[in-house]
Amino acid sequence: MIDVLVVDDDFRVAEINAKFVGKVPGFRVAARAHSAAQALDAAGREPVDLILLDHYLPDRTGLELVQQMRELGMGADVIMITAAGDVETVRAAMRLGALHYLVKPFTFAALRTRLESYAAMRRTVDRVSDQGMAGQEQVDRMFGALRTTPAPSSPGLPTGHSEPTTDLICTVLHQADHPLSAHEVAAETGLSRSTAQRYLRHLEQAGRLRLSLKYGDTGRPEHRYAWVAP
């Protein structure tokens, strides 16, 4: 298992990111932190493999934290997850060795793709380590494993369906801890109920959602949808 430290000053965002991590096979959340000091303490008490790191923290920036951790000999890998989209911050993250840089807001599919590429890189490094020496081909494989090509949220989208809207609905259902109705999905996403229902029906038919019926006082049952883990 790959142990992950989730760092974000927003408690709700940290919880969502942790839930996302828990949905990806091979990964588990070892700890959560909401400041640089908490993150440093958590990493010192229990070494982790990977840090999902926000840049805007209350006591210092995420990149300042990475620099301090490197000075202290902490070698955890870092994926930045932040709203900081300025080029200078991105370049600084690259110089400090961040393996990926994910700009908020993002979808579960985007994070999953990067976590899976990270896991593939670790497997490649382990195989090469067994050989004791890396030639150019092996080095290319290690770096190539980190390249990501985000897959569409739902292959073969019908005419009139868009990937961003599909991603938005999938994200809402990933975050939900109980099945949602089309009305609830519409309220969460800002879509009309009919649009939400159209996308939900397609995702259910594609096997991405599980449909259940909730019976109330009226004779007609309410359709409710829950995410089906891949």
Tab-separated table of C-alpha atoms in Angstrom:
chain	number	residue	atom	x	y	z
A	1	MET	CA	0.000	0.000	0.000
A	2	ILE	CA	1.092	3.569	-0.722
A	3	ASP	CA	0.668	5.743	2.382
A	4	VAL	CA	-0.573	9.259	1.679
A	5	LEU	CA	-0.553	12.442	3.764
A	6	VAL	CA	-3.343	14.832	2.720
A	7	VAL	CA	-2.553	18.481	3.478
A	8	ASP	CA	-5.137	21.235	3.007
A	9	ASP	CA	-6.133	24.124	5.256
A	10	ASP	CA	-9.816	23.597	4.425
A	11	PHE	CA	-11.106	20.703	6.557
A	12	ARG	CA	-13.875	19.892	4.064
A	13	VAL	CA	-11.512	19.838	1.076
A	14	ALA	CA	-9.055	17.643	2.986
A	15	GLU	CA	-11.865	15.205	3.734
A	16	ILE	CA	-12.964	15.113	0.085
A	17	ASN	CA	-9.395	14.549	-1.110
A	18	ALA	CA	-8.955	11.786	1.457
A	19	LYS	CA	-12.128	10.086	0.218
A	20	PHE	CA	-10.837	10.317	-3.347
A	21	VAL	CA	-7.546	8.691	-2.332
A	22	GLY	CA	-9.432	5.893	-0.589
A	23	LYS	CA	-11.230	5.048	-3.828
A	24	VAL	CA	-7.996	4.312	-5.717
A	25	PRO	CA	-6.718	0.731	-5.232
A	26	GLY	CA	-3.297	0.525	-3.647
A	27	PHE	CA	-3.514	3.845	-1.782
A	28	ARG	CA	-4.521	4.654	1.785
A	29	VAL	CA	-4.617	7.867	3.792
A	30	ALA	CA	-2.108	7.710	6.637
A	31	ALA	CA	-2.897	11.171	8.031
A	32	ARG	CA	-4.493	14.555	7.354
A	33	ALA	CA	-3.008	17.958	8.165
A	34	HIS	CA	-4.366	21.492	7.914
A	35	SER	CA	-1.174	23.508	8.347
A	36	ALA	CA	2.521	23.179	7.537
A	37	ALA	CA	3.333	22.530	11.193
A	38	GLN	CA	0.784	19.721	11.404
A	39	ALA	CA	2.094	18.219	8.166
A	40	LEU	CA	5.685	18.328	9.384
A	41	ASP	CA	4.674	16.701	12.649
A	42	ALA	CA	2.637	13.995	10.913
A	43	ALA	CA	5.429	13.148	8.460
A	44	GLY	CA	7.937	13.033	11.303
A	45	ARG	CA	5.844	10.689	13.434
A	46	GLU	CA	4.887	8.299	10.625
A	47	PRO	CA	6.871	8.424	7.363
A	48	VAL	CA	4.628	8.521	4.283
A	49	ASP	CA	5.246	7.742	0.630
A	50	LEU	CA	3.288	10.587	-0.933
A	51	ILE	CA	2.004	14.014	0.116
A	52	LEU	CA	-0.989	15.652	-1.577
A	53	LEU	CA	-0.093	19.231	-0.776
A	54	ASP	CA	-1.988	22.498	-0.914
A	55	HIS	CA	0.135	25.602	-1.490
A	56	TYR	CA	-1.886	28.099	0.535
A	57	LEU	CA	-1.448	27.075	4.175
A	58	PRO	CA	-2.049	29.335	7.201
A	59	ASP	CA	1.507	29.278	8.592
A	60	ARG	CA	3.647	29.013	5.441
A	61	THR	CA	3.335	28.002	1.805
A	62	GLY	CA	3.323	24.415	0.679
A	63	LEU	CA	6.541	24.932	-1.267
A	64	GLU	CA	8.288	26.343	1.808
A	65	LEU	CA	7.172	23.201	3.622
A	66	VAL	CA	8.633	20.967	0.894
A	67	GLN	CA	11.938	22.830	1.077
A	68	GLN	CA	12.105	22.388	4.854
A	69	MET	CA	11.254	18.698	4.601
A	70	ARG	CA	14.047	18.179	2.081
A	71	GLU	CA	16.497	19.974	4.395
A	72	LEU	CA	15.420	17.609	7.182
A	73	GLY	CA	16.019	14.577	4.964
A	74	MET	CA	12.344	13.707	4.461
A	75	GLY	CA	12.051	12.127	1.043
A	76	ALA	CA	8.289	11.766	0.588
A	77	ASP	CA	7.099	12.389	-2.956
A	78	VAL	CA	4.820	15.383	-3.547
A	79	ILE	CA	1.826	16.060	-5.749
A	80	MET	CA	0.645	19.661	-5.517
A	81	ILE	CA	-3.124	20.152	-5.309
A	82	THR	CA	-3.812	23.859	-5.167
A	83	ALA	CA	-5.639	26.854	-6.586
A	84	ALA	CA	-2.279	28.534	-7.247
A	85	GLY	CA	-2.091	28.661	-11.013
A	86	ASP	CA	0.595	31.303	-11.533
A	87	VAL	CA	3.551	30.194	-13.604
A	88	GLU	CA	6.142	31.132	-10.987
A	89	THR	CA	4.593	28.843	-8.370
A	90	VAL	CA	4.356	26.015	-10.898
A	91	ARG	CA	8.019	26.474	-11.857
A	92	ALA	CA	9.057	26.556	-8.195
A	93	ALA	CA	7.153	23.319	-7.594
A	94	MET	CA	8.981	21.711	-10.504
A	95	ARG	CA	12.359	22.854	-9.149
A	96	LEU	CA	11.532	21.297	-5.770
A	97	GLY	CA	10.656	17.990	-7.395
A	98	ALA	CA	6.845	17.929	-7.349
A	99	LEU	CA	5.801	14.982	-9.515
A	100	HIS	CA	2.431	16.410	-10.549
A	101	TYR	CA	0.597	19.712	-10.205
A	102	LEU	CA	-3.199	19.592	-10.054
A	103	VAL	CA	-5.078	22.902	-10.162
A	104	LYS	CA	-8.315	23.249	-8.198
A	105	PRO	CA	-11.105	22.621	-8.908
A	106	PHE	CA	-10.449	19.147	-10.264
A	107	THR	CA	-12.351	15.914	-10.734
A	108	PHE	CA	-11.817	12.521	-9.159
A	109	ALA	CA	-10.828	11.186	-12.590
A	110	ALA	CA	-8.012	13.766	-12.810
A	111	LEU	CA	-6.623	12.828	-9.399
A	112	ARG	CA	-7.029	9.103	-10.020
A	113	THR	CA	-5.048	9.375	-13.275
A	114	ARG	CA	-2.159	11.037	-11.467
A	115	LEU	CA	-2.191	8.601	-8.570
A	116	GLU	CA	-2.207	5.672	-10.974
A	117	SER	CA	0.725	7.138	-12.924
A	118	TYR	CA	2.587	7.618	-9.637
A	119	ALA	CA	1.950	3.985	-8.679
A	120	ALA	CA	3.172	2.887	-12.128
A	121	MET	CA	6.352	4.928	-11.657
A	122	ARG	CA	7.012	3.275	-8.278
A	123	ARG	CA	6.551	-0.195	-9.783
A	124	THR	CA	8.962	0.674	-12.596
A	125	VAL	CA	11.553	2.007	-10.152
A	126	ASP	CA	11.246	-1.152	-8.032
A	127	ARG	CA	11.850	-3.360	-11.065
A	128	VAL	CA	14.878	-1.324	-12.132
A	129	SER	CA	16.228	-1.296	-8.559
A	130	ASP	CA	16.351	-5.082	-8.620
A	131	GLN	CA	18.766	-4.854	-11.544
A	132	GLY	CA	21.094	-2.530	-9.637
A	133	MET	CA	21.834	-0.321	-12.667
A	134	ALA	CA	19.611	1.761	-14.952
A	135	GLY	CA	20.384	2.277	-18.615
A	136	GLN	CA	18.728	4.910	-20.780
A	137	GLU	CA	15.809	2.625	-21.614
A	138	GLN	CA	15.060	2.029	-17.941
A	139	VAL	CA	15.388	5.733	-17.139
A	140	ASP	CA	12.967	6.561	-19.960
A	141	ARG	CA	10.485	4.064	-18.531
A	142	MET	CA	10.672	5.648	-15.074
A	143	PHE	CA	10.040	9.141	-16.385
A	144	GLY	CA	7.514	7.949	-18.942
A	145	ALA	CA	5.370	6.319	-16.255
A	146	LEU	CA	4.604	9.773	-14.847
A	147	ARG	CA	3.151	11.075	-18.077
A	148	THR	CA	-0.624	11.274	-17.847
A	149	THR	CA	-3.336	11.256	-20.464
A	150	PRO	CA	-6.607	11.781	-18.599
A	151	ALA	CA	-9.219	9.351	-19.823
A	152	PRO	CA	-12.700	10.617	-20.660
A	153	SER	CA	-15.136	10.293	-17.794
A	154	SER	CA	-17.526	8.186	-19.775
A	155	PRO	CA	-16.475	6.691	-23.116
A	156	GLY	CA	-18.893	6.996	-25.983
A	157	LEU	CA	-20.840	10.006	-24.717
A	158	PRO	CA	-24.150	10.464	-26.538
A	159	THR	CA	-24.737	13.497	-28.701
A	160	GLY	CA	-25.455	16.528	-26.549
A	161	HIS	CA	-23.437	15.251	-23.574
A	162	SER	CA	-20.188	16.936	-22.585
A	163	GLU	CA	-17.221	15.548	-20.652
A	164	PRO	CA	-17.016	18.537	-18.230
A	165	THR	CA	-20.669	18.111	-17.239
A	166	THR	CA	-20.204	14.360	-16.885
A	167	ASP	CA	-17.124	14.983	-14.709
A	168	LEU	CA	-19.091	17.435	-12.558
A	169	ILE	CA	-21.883	14.943	-11.904
A	170	CYS	CA	-19.402	12.125	-11.240
A	171	THR	CA	-17.556	14.305	-8.714
A	172	VAL	CA	-20.773	15.100	-6.829
A	173	LEU	CA	-21.684	11.414	-6.639
A	174	HIS	CA	-18.144	10.476	-5.539
A	175	GLN	CA	-18.399	12.926	-2.662
A	176	ALA	CA	-21.864	11.829	-1.574
A	177	ASP	CA	-22.101	9.359	1.292
A	178	HIS	CA	-25.583	8.203	0.243
A	179	PRO	CA	-27.534	7.802	-3.023
A	180	LEU	CA	-28.785	11.044	-4.564
A	181	SER	CA	-31.894	11.834	-6.565
A	182	ALA	CA	-31.818	13.805	-9.825
A	183	HIS	CA	-33.245	16.771	-7.913
A	184	GLU	CA	-30.378	16.640	-5.379
A	185	VAL	CA	-27.747	16.271	-8.110
A	186	ALA	CA	-29.253	19.255	-9.939
A	187	ALA	CA	-29.094	21.337	-6.750
A	188	GLU	CA	-25.448	20.409	-6.142
A	189	THR	CA	-24.296	21.057	-9.705
A	190	GLY	CA	-26.509	23.982	-10.728
A	191	LEU	CA	-27.894	21.997	-13.665
A	192	SER	CA	-31.564	21.700	-14.474
A	193	ARG	CA	-33.315	18.615	-13.166
A	194	SER	CA	-33.979	17.335	-16.680
A	195	THR	CA	-30.322	17.706	-17.658
A	196	ALA	CA	-29.164	15.970	-14.488
A	197	GLN	CA	-31.649	13.167	-15.113
A	198	ARG	CA	-30.411	12.716	-18.681
A	199	TYR	CA	-26.775	12.365	-17.586
A	200	LEU	CA	-27.669	10.131	-14.647
A	201	ARG	CA	-29.620	7.799	-16.905
A	202	HIS	CA	-26.677	7.504	-19.300
A	203	LEU	CA	-24.163	6.884	-16.500
A	204	GLU	CA	-26.422	4.244	-14.977
A	205	GLN	CA	-26.810	2.482	-18.320
A	206	ALA	CA	-23.013	2.621	-18.774
A	207	GLY	CA	-22.566	0.832	-15.453
A	208	ARG	CA	-21.020	3.837	-13.692
A	209	LEU	CA	-23.951	4.336	-11.305
A	210	ARG	CA	-26.236	2.047	-9.332
A	211	LEU	CA	-29.938	2.825	-9.422
A	212	SER	CA	-32.189	2.223	-6.428
A	213	LEU	CA	-35.827	3.076	-5.783
A	214	LYS	CA	-37.113	4.902	-2.731
A	215	TYR	CA	-40.816	4.516	-2.059
A	216	GLY	CA	-42.699	7.278	-0.263
A	217	ASP	CA	-46.280	8.180	0.468
A	218	THR	CA	-47.037	8.839	-3.181
A	219	GLY	CA	-47.330	5.833	-5.454
A	220	ARG	CA	-44.396	6.735	-7.696
A	221	PRO	CA	-40.924	5.706	-6.390
A	222	GLU	CA	-38.027	8.146	-6.439
A	223	HIS	CA	-34.975	7.142	-8.473
A	224	ARG	CA	-31.736	7.492	-6.511
A	225	TYR	CA	-28.185	7.051	-7.819
A	226	ALA	CA	-24.944	5.937	-6.156
A	227	TRP	CA	-21.419	5.729	-7.548
A	228	VAL	CA	-20.089	2.315	-8.509
A	229	ALA	CA	-16.343	2.075	-7.865
A	230	PRO	CA	-14.426	0.961	-10.986
